[in-house]
XYZ file of C-alpha atoms in Angstrom:
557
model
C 233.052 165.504 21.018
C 231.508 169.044 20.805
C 230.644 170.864 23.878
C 227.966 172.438 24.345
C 228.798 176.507 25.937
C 225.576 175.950 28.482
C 227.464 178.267 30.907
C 226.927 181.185 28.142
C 223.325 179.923 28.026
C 222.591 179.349 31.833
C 224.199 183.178 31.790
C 221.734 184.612 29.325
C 218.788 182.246 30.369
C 219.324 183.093 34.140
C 219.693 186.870 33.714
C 215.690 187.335 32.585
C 215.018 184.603 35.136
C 216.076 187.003 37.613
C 214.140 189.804 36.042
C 210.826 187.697 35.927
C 211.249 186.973 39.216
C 211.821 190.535 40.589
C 207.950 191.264 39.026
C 206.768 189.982 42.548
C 206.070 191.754 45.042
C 210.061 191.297 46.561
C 211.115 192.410 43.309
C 208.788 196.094 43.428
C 210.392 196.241 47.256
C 214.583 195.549 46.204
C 213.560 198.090 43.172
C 212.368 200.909 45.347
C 214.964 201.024 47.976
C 217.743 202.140 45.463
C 215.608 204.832 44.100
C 214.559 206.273 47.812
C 218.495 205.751 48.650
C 219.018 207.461 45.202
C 216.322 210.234 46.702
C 217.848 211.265 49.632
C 221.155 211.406 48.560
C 220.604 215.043 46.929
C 218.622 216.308 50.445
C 221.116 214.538 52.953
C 224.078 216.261 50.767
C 221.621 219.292 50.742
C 220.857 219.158 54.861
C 224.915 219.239 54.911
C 225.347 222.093 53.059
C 223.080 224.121 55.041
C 224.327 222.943 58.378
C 227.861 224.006 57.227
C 226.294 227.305 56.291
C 224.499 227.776 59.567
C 227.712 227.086 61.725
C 230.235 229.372 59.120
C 227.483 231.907 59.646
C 227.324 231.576 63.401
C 230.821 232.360 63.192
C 231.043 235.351 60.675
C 231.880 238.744 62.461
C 231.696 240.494 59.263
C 229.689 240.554 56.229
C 232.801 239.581 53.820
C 232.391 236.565 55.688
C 228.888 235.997 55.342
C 229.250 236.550 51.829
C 231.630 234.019 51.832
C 230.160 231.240 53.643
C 227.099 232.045 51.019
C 229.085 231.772 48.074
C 230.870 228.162 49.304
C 227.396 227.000 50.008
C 225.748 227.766 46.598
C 228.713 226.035 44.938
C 228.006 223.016 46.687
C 224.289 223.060 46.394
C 224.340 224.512 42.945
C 226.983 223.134 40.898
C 227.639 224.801 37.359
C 225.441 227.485 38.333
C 226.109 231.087 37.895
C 225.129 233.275 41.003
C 225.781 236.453 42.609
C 225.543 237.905 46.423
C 224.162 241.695 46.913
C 224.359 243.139 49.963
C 222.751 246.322 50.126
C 221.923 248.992 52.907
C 218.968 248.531 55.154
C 217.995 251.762 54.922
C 219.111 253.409 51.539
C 219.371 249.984 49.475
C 222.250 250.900 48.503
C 224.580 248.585 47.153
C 227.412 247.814 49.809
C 229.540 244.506 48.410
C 229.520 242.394 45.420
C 230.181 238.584 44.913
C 229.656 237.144 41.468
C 230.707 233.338 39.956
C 230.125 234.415 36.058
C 230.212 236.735 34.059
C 228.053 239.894 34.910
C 226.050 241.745 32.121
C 227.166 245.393 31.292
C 225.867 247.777 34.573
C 223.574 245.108 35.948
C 224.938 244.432 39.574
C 223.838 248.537 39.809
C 220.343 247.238 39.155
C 217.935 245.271 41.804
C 215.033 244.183 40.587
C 213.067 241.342 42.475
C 209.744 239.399 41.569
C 206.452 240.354 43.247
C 205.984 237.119 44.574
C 209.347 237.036 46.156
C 208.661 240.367 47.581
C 205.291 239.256 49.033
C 206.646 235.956 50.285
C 209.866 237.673 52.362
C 207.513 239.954 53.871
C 208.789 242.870 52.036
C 206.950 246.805 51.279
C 206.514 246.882 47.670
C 205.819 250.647 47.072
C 208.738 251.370 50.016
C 210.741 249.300 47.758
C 210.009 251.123 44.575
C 210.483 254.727 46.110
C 213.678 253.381 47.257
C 214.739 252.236 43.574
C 213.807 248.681 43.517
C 212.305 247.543 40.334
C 209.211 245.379 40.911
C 209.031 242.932 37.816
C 206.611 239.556 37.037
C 209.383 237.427 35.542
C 213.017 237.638 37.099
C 215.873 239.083 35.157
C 218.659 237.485 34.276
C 222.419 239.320 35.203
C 224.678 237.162 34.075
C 225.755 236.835 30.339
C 224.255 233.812 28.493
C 221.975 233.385 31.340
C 217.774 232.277 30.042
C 216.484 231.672 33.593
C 216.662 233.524 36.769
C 215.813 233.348 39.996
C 216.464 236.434 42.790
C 215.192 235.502 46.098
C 215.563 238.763 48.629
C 217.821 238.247 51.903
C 215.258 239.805 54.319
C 213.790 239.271 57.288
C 211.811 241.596 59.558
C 210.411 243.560 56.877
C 214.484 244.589 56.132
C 215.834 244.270 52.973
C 219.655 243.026 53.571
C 220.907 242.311 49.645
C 219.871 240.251 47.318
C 221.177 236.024 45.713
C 220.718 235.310 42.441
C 220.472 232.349 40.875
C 220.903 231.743 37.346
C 220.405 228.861 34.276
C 221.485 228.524 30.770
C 219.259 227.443 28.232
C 216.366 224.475 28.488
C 217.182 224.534 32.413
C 213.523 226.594 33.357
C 212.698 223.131 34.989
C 215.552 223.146 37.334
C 215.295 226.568 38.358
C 211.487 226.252 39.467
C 212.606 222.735 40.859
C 215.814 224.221 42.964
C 213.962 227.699 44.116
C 212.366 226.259 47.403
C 216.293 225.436 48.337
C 217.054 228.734 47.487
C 214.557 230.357 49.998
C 216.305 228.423 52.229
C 220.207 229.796 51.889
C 218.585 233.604 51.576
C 216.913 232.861 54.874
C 220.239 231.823 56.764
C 221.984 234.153 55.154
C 219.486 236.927 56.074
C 219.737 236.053 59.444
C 223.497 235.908 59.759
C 223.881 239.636 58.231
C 220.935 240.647 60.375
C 223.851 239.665 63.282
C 226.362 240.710 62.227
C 225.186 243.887 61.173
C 223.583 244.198 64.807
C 226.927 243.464 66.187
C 228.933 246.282 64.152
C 225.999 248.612 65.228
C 226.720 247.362 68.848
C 230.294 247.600 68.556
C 230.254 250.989 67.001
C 227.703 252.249 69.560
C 229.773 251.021 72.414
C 232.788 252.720 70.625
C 231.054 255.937 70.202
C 230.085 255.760 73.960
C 233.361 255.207 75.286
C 235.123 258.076 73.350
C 231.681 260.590 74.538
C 232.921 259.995 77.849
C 236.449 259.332 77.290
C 237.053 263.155 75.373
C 234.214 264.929 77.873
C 234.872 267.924 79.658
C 232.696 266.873 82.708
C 234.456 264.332 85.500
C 232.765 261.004 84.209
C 233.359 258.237 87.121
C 231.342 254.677 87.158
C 231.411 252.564 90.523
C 230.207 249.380 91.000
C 228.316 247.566 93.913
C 231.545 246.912 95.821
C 232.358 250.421 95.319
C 235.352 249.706 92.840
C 236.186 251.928 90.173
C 234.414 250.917 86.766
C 235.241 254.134 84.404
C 237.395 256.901 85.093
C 237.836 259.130 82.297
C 240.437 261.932 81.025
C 239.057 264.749 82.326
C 239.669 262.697 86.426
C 243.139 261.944 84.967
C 243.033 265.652 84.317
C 241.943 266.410 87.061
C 243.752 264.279 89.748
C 246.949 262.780 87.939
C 246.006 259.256 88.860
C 246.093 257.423 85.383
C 243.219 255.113 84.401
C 244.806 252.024 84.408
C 245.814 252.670 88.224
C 242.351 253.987 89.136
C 239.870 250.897 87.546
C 239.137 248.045 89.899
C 240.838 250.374 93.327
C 238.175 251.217 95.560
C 236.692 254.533 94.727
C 237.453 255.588 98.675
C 241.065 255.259 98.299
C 241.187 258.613 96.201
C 239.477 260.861 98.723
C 241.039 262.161 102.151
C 240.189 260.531 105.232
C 237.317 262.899 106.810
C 235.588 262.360 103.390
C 234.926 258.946 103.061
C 232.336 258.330 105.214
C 230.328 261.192 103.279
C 230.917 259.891 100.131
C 229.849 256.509 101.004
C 226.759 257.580 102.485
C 226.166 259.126 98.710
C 226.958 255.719 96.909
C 225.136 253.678 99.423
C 222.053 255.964 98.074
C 222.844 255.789 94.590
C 222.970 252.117 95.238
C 219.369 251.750 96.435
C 218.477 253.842 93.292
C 218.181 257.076 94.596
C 220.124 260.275 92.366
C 222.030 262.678 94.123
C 222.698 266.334 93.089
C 225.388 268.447 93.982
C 227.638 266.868 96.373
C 230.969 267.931 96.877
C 233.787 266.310 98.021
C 237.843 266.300 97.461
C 240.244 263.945 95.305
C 243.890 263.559 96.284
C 246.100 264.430 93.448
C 248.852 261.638 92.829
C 251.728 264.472 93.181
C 250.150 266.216 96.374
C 247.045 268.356 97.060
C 243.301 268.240 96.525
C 240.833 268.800 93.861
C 237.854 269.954 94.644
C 235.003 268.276 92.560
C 230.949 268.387 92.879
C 229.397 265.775 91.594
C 225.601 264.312 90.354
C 225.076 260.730 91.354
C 222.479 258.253 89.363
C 221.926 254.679 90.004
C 222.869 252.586 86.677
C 220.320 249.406 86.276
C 221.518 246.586 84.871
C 219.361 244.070 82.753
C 218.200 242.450 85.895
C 216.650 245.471 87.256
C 218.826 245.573 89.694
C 221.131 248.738 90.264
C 224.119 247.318 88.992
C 226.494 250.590 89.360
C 226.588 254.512 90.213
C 228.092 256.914 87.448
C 228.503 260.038 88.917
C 228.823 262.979 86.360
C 230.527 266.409 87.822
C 232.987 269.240 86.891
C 236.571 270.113 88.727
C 236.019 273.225 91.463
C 239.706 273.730 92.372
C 240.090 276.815 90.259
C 236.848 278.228 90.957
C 236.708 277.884 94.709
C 240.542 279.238 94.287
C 239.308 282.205 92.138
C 236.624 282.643 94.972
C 238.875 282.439 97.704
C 241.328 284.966 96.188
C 238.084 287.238 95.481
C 237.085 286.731 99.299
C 240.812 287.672 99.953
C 240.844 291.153 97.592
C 237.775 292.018 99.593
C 239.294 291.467 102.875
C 242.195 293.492 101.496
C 239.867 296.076 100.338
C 238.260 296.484 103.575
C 241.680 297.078 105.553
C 242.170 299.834 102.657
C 239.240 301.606 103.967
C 240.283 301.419 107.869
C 243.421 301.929 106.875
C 243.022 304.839 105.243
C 240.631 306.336 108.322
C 243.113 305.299 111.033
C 246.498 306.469 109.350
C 244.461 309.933 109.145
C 243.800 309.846 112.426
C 247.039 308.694 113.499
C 249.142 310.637 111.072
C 249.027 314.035 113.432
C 249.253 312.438 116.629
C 252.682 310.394 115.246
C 253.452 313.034 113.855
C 254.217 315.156 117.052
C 255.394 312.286 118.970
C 258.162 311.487 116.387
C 259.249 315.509 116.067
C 259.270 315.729 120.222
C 260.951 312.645 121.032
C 263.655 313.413 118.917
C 263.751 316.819 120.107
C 264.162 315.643 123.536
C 266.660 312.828 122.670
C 268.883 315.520 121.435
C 268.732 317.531 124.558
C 268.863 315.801 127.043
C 271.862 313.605 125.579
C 273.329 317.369 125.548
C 272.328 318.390 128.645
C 274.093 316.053 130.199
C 270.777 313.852 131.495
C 270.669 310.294 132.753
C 271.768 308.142 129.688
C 268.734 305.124 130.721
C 266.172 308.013 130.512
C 267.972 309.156 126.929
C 267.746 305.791 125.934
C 263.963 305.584 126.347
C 263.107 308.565 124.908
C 264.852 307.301 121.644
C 262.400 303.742 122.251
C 259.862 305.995 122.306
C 261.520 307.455 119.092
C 261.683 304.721 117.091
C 258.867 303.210 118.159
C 256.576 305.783 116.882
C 258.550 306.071 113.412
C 258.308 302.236 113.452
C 254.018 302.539 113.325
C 254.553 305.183 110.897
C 256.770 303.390 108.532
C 253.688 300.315 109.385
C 250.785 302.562 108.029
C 252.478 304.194 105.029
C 252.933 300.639 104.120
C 249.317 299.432 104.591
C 248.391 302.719 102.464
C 250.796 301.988 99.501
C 249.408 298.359 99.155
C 245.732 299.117 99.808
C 245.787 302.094 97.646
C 248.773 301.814 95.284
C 250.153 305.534 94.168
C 248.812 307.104 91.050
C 249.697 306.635 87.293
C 251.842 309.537 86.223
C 255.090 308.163 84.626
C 258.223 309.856 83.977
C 261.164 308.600 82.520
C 263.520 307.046 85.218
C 266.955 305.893 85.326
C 267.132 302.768 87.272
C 270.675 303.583 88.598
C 269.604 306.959 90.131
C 266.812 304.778 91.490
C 269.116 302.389 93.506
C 271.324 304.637 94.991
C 268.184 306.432 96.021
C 266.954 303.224 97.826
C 270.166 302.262 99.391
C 270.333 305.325 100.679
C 266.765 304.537 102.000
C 267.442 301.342 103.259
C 270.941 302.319 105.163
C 269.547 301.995 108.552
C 268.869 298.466 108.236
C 272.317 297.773 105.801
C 273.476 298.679 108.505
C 271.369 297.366 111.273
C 272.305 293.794 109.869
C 275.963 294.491 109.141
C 275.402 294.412 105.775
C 277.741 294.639 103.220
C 276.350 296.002 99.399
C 277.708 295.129 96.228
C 276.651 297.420 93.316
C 276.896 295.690 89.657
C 275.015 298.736 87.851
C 276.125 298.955 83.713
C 275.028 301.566 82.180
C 271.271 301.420 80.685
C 268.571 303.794 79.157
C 265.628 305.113 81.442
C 262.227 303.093 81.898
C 259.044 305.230 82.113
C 257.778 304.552 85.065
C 256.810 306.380 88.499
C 259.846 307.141 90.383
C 258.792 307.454 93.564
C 257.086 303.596 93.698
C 259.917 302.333 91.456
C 262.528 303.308 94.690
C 259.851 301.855 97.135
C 260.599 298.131 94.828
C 264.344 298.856 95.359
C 263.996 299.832 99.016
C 261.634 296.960 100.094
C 263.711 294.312 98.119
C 267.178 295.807 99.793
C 265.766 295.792 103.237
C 264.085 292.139 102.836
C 267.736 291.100 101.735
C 269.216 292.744 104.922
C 267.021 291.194 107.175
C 267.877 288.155 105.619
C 271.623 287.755 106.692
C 272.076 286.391 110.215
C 275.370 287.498 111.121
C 276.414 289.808 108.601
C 276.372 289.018 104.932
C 276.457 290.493 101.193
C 273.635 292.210 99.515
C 274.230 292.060 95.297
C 272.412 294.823 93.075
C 272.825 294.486 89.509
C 271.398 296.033 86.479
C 271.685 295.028 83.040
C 269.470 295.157 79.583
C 268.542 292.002 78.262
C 266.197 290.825 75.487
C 264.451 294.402 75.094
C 263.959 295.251 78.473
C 266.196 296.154 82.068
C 266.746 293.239 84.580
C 267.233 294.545 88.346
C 268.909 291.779 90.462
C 268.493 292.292 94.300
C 270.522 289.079 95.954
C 271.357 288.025 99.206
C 273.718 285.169 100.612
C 271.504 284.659 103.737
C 269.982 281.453 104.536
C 267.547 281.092 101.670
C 263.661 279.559 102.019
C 262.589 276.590 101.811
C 259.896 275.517 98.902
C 257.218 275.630 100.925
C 257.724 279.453 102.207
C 259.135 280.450 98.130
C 255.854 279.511 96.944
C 253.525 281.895 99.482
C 256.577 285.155 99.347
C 254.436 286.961 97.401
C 250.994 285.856 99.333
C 250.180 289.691 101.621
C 250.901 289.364 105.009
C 253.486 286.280 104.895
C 256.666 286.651 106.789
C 259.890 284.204 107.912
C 260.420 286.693 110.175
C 257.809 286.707 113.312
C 258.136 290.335 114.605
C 260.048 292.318 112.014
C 257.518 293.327 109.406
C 253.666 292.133 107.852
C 255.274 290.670 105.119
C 254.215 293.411 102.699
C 257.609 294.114 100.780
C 257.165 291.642 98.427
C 253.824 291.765 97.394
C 253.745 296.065 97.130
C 256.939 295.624 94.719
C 254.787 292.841 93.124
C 251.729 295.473 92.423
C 253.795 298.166 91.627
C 256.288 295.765 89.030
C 253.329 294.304 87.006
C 251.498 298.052 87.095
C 254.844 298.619 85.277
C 254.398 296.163 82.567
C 257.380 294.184 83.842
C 257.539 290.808 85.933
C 258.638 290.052 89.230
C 260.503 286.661 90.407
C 262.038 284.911 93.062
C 264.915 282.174 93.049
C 265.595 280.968 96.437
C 266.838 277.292 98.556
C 267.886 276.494 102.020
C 270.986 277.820 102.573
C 271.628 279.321 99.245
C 270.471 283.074 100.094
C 267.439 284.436 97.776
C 267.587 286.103 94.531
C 264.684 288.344 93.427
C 264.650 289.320 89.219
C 262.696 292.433 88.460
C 262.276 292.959 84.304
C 260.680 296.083 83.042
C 260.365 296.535 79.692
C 262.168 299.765 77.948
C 260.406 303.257 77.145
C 257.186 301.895 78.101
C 254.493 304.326 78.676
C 251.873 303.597 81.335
C-alpha cells in the first residue's frame, strides 16, 4: 500500500506554522535581537579599530608612524576604500609626507583643498587658510582616479592645521560617504592628536638638543649643581679649563675640585644660590687633574624646578688663569721698571765712589805685597779689592737688564765673540777649575750688537762654571743649521731639577744662594730675542745643563 510522504508535508506545513506564530509579540522580540546583534557588530568592530589606533598612536615617536597606524586603521574601518594621509607643516602648510591606497590624480596630492564646513567644524581660520594656499571649496574634491565622492576631513586641533585624510567612493556610493563621515571625524581627531605629540616631542627633543650643544660648544665655564651639591653639567670649556673629563666630573661633589681653603667659600655661595639668591662675581680656584690651579670667577643663579622649588645652581663664568698671569707678569715688569729707575740713580752715585776704591785698593795690594808688608794685611786689602769690583760687576748687571743697551747692529762673527767671552769669563774658568772645550766650525757673521752678544757668551760661560762642583768641562760649539747659527754653551755639572728648569729664566732666580741675583739668564734672554733668535735650556739631575742660543743669519735689527 501507498504511503503517504506526510514528513515532506509536516515539513512544509510546519515551516509557515512557525512563521504565523512568530507574528506575536515573542516573534517581533526573537526578530529584533538578530538585527540589534547585526547593529552593533559594525560599531563594536568600529570601537576596536579606534582603540587599536589610540594605543599604536600612544606609541608612535614619529610621524611615519602615525601615518601608519592611520593608514592600518582606515583599512579596517574602510574596506575597498581609496584614501590618502597629508601631513603638512603647522606653520607653512606645507606638504611634509604622503600616504596614498589608490591611484592619485595627475599633481593632486600638491593641492589641499578642504570644505567650509569641515573647516568651521575643526575650528580652523578660513581666510589664514586661504593666504596660506588652502583652497576653500562647497563640495569636496575627489584625488584619486575614478573616484565620484569625497570626503577630506582636516587633522587639526587647537586652531593647527596638522595634514589632511581623505576619503574617497566610486560611483552610486554618495550614501555611504555621508553615512561613514561622522567615523571619519573620529580617526582625524586621534590622529590629530597623536601628531600634535609627537610633533611636540621632536620640538622637545630638538630644543633639549640645541640646549645641550649651546652649552656644550660655549666659551664661558658652564657648571650645574644640584641640591646635594653634586655635579649636574660640566661642559668643554671646564674640561678645557681643568683637564678633569665630564664623565669623571658628573655626579662627584662639586667641592672635590677646589683646594682645601676654598671650600668653605664656595659653599657659602651655593648654599645662597640654593635659597634662590644670584651671586655675581665670585672667584675661586679649580685643581687641574695634572697639577696646578685655574683661576675662575663665576655668576651663580638658582635654577627652579617645576615645583617651585630651587632644584639646582648653574653657575656661568670665564677661566682667569691667563689674565691674572698676564697681570701678575705686568705687576712684575713694573716692579722691574722701578729698580731700573733706582738703579740707574744709585749706580751713578756709586759709580765714582767704586770707582776710586777699586783703583786704590789695587794700588795698595801691589805695594805693599812689594814692600815687603804683612801678608794678612795684603790679603785684606785685596778683600777689599774684590769686594768693591764684586758690587760693580752687581750694578752694571742691574743696568744692562733694566735698561738693555741700544740698537746699533754690526755684523759679528760669533767665533771672535767667544773667545772674547772666555777671555771674559777666565777668572771664574778658573775659579771653578774649569776645563773649556771649543767646537767652533767655521760660520758667516750675524748682525747683531757685539758688545751684548759677548755679555750672552760671558753670562752663559760663567753660569756653566759655577755649575761644576769639583772641577768639570765647559762645551762651546757653533754650527749653522736650518738658516740660522746655533751657539751651544754645556756643562757636565749636576744639572736642575724640573722644578728649578722651568723658573731659569724667571729675574732674580738662583741655585746658587750667595753667588749672583740670578740675572745671567734672563739678560742673555732679552738680549737673544732683541736679536730675532731664541734662547733654550735642556737640563736633569745629574746630567749637567745645556743652553741652545739660535740667531738667525744677516739679520738686520
Amino acid at each position: 500500500m501507498a504511503r503517504t510522504p506526510r514528513s515532506t508535508k509536516s515539513r512544509r506545513t510546519a515551516r509557515p506554522s512557525r512563521r504565523r506564530r512568530g507574528l506575536g509579540g515573542g516573534g517581533r522580540r526573537a526578530r529584533g535581537a538578530p538585527a540589534r546583534r547585526a547593529a552593533a557588530a559594525p560599531q563594536a568592530s568600529a570601537d576596536v579599530a579606534l582603540l587599536a589606533l589610540s594605543r599604536d598612536l600612544a606609541e608612535a615617536r614619529t610621524e611615519e608612524a602615525v601615518t601608519a597606524a592611520m593608514a592600518r586603521a582606515l583599512r579596517a574601518l574602510f574596506p575597498d576604500r581609496s584614501f590618502a594621509v597629508r601631513l603638512v607643516d603647522a606653520r607653512t602648510l606645507a606638504l611634509r609626507s604622503l600616504h596614498a591606497d589608490g591611484r592619485l590624480r595627475s599633481r593632486a596630492s600638491a593641492r589641499i583643498a578642504l570644505r567650509r564646513s569641515a573647516i568651521e567644524r575643526t575650528g580652523l581660520a578660513g581666510p589664514l587658510l586661504e593666504r596660506a594656499g588652502v583652497a576653500v571649496v562647497e563640495v569636496d574634491e575627489p584625488i584619486f582616479e575614478g573616484s565620484e565622492w569625497a570626503t577630506a576631513v582636516p587633522l587639526a586641533l587647537g586652531g593647527q592645521l596638522f595634514g589632511v585624510v581623505n576619503l574617497e567612493y566610486g560611483p552610486g556610493q554618495g550614501e555611504a560617504r555621508e553615512r561613514e563621515a561622522p567615523l571619519l571625524y573620529r580617526v582625524a581627531n586621534h590622529a590629530a592628536l597623536g601628531i600634535r605629540n609627537v610633533r611636540m616631542v621632536e620640538e622637545l627633543t630638538y630644543l633639549k638638543t640645541y640646549l645641550e650643544n649651546l652649552i656644550e660648544h660655549a666659551n664661558a665655564l658652564v657648571l650645574v649643581v644640584s641640591r646635594d651639591r653634586r655635579v649636574v653639567v660640566w661642559n668643554a670649556a671646564l674640561v678645557r679649563a681643568t683637564g678633569v673629563e665630564r664623565e669623571r666630573a658628573v655626579g662627584e661633589e662639586i667641592l672635590s675640585f677646589v683646594p682645601p681653603e676654598e671650600r668653605e667659600a664656595l659653599a657659602a655661595v651655593l648654599a645662597r644660590g640654593l635659597a634662590g639668591e644670584a651671586v655675581a662675581g665670585h672667584e675661586t680656584r679649580l685643581e687641574r687633574a695634572g697639577g696646578g690651579e685655574a683661576r675662575v670667577a663665576f655668576n651663580t643663579a638658582p635654577v627652579v624646578g617645576a615645583s617651585g622649588e630651587v632644584d639646582d645652581v648653574i653657575a656661568i663664568g670665564q677661566d682667569l688663569t691667563l689674565v691674572r698671569s698676564l697681570q701678575a707678569a705686568a705687576e712684575h715688569a713694573e716692579r722691574l721698571a722701578g729698580i731700573g729707575r733706582l738703579v740707574a740713580g744709585v749706580v751713578h752715585e756709586l759709580n765714582n765712589p767704586l770707582t776710586a776704591v777699586n783703583m786704590y785698593s789695587d794700588a795698595l795690594v801691589e805695594k805693599l805685597s812689594h814692600a815687603g808688608h804683612d801678608p794678612a794685611d795684603v790679603e785684606k786689602l785685596r778683600a777689599i779689592h774684590e769686594g768693591g769690583q764684586r758690587i760693580q760687576r752687581l750694578a752694571r748687571d742691574l743696568v744692562a737688564y733694566a735698561k738693555p743697551a741700544g740698537a746699533r747692529t754690526e755684523p759679528v762673527d760669533l767665533a771672535g765673540v767667544v773667545d772674547e767671552a772666555l777671555r771674559l769669563a777666565k777668572p771664574a774658568l778658573k775659579e771653578h777649575a774649569a776645563v773649556v772645550e771649543r767646537r767652533l766650525q767655521a760660520a758667516p757673521p750675524v748682525e747683531g750688537n757685539r758688545a751684548s752678544l759677548v755679555q750672552v757668551v760671558v753670562n752663559l760661560v760663567t753660569n756653566a762654571a759655577q755649575a761644576l762642583r769639583d772641577g768639570g768641562h765647559v762645551t762651546i760649539s757653533l754650527e749653522r743649521a736650518d738658516g740660522a747659527l746655533r751657539l751651544v754653551v754645556a756643562d757636565d755639572g749636576a744639572g736642575m731639577t724640573p722644578e728649578f728648569a722651568a723658573r731659569a729664566f724667571e729675574p732674580f732666580f738662583t741655585t746658587r744662594a750667595g753667588h749672583g741675583i740670578g740675572l745671567g739668564l734672563p739678560i742673555a734672554q732679552g738680549i737673544v730675542e732683541r736679536h730675532g733668535g731664541t734662547i733654550a735650556l735642556d737640563t736633569a739631575p745629574g746630567a749637567g745643563t745645556r743652553v741652545t742660543v739660535s740667531l738667525p743669519i744677516g739679520r738686520a735689527r
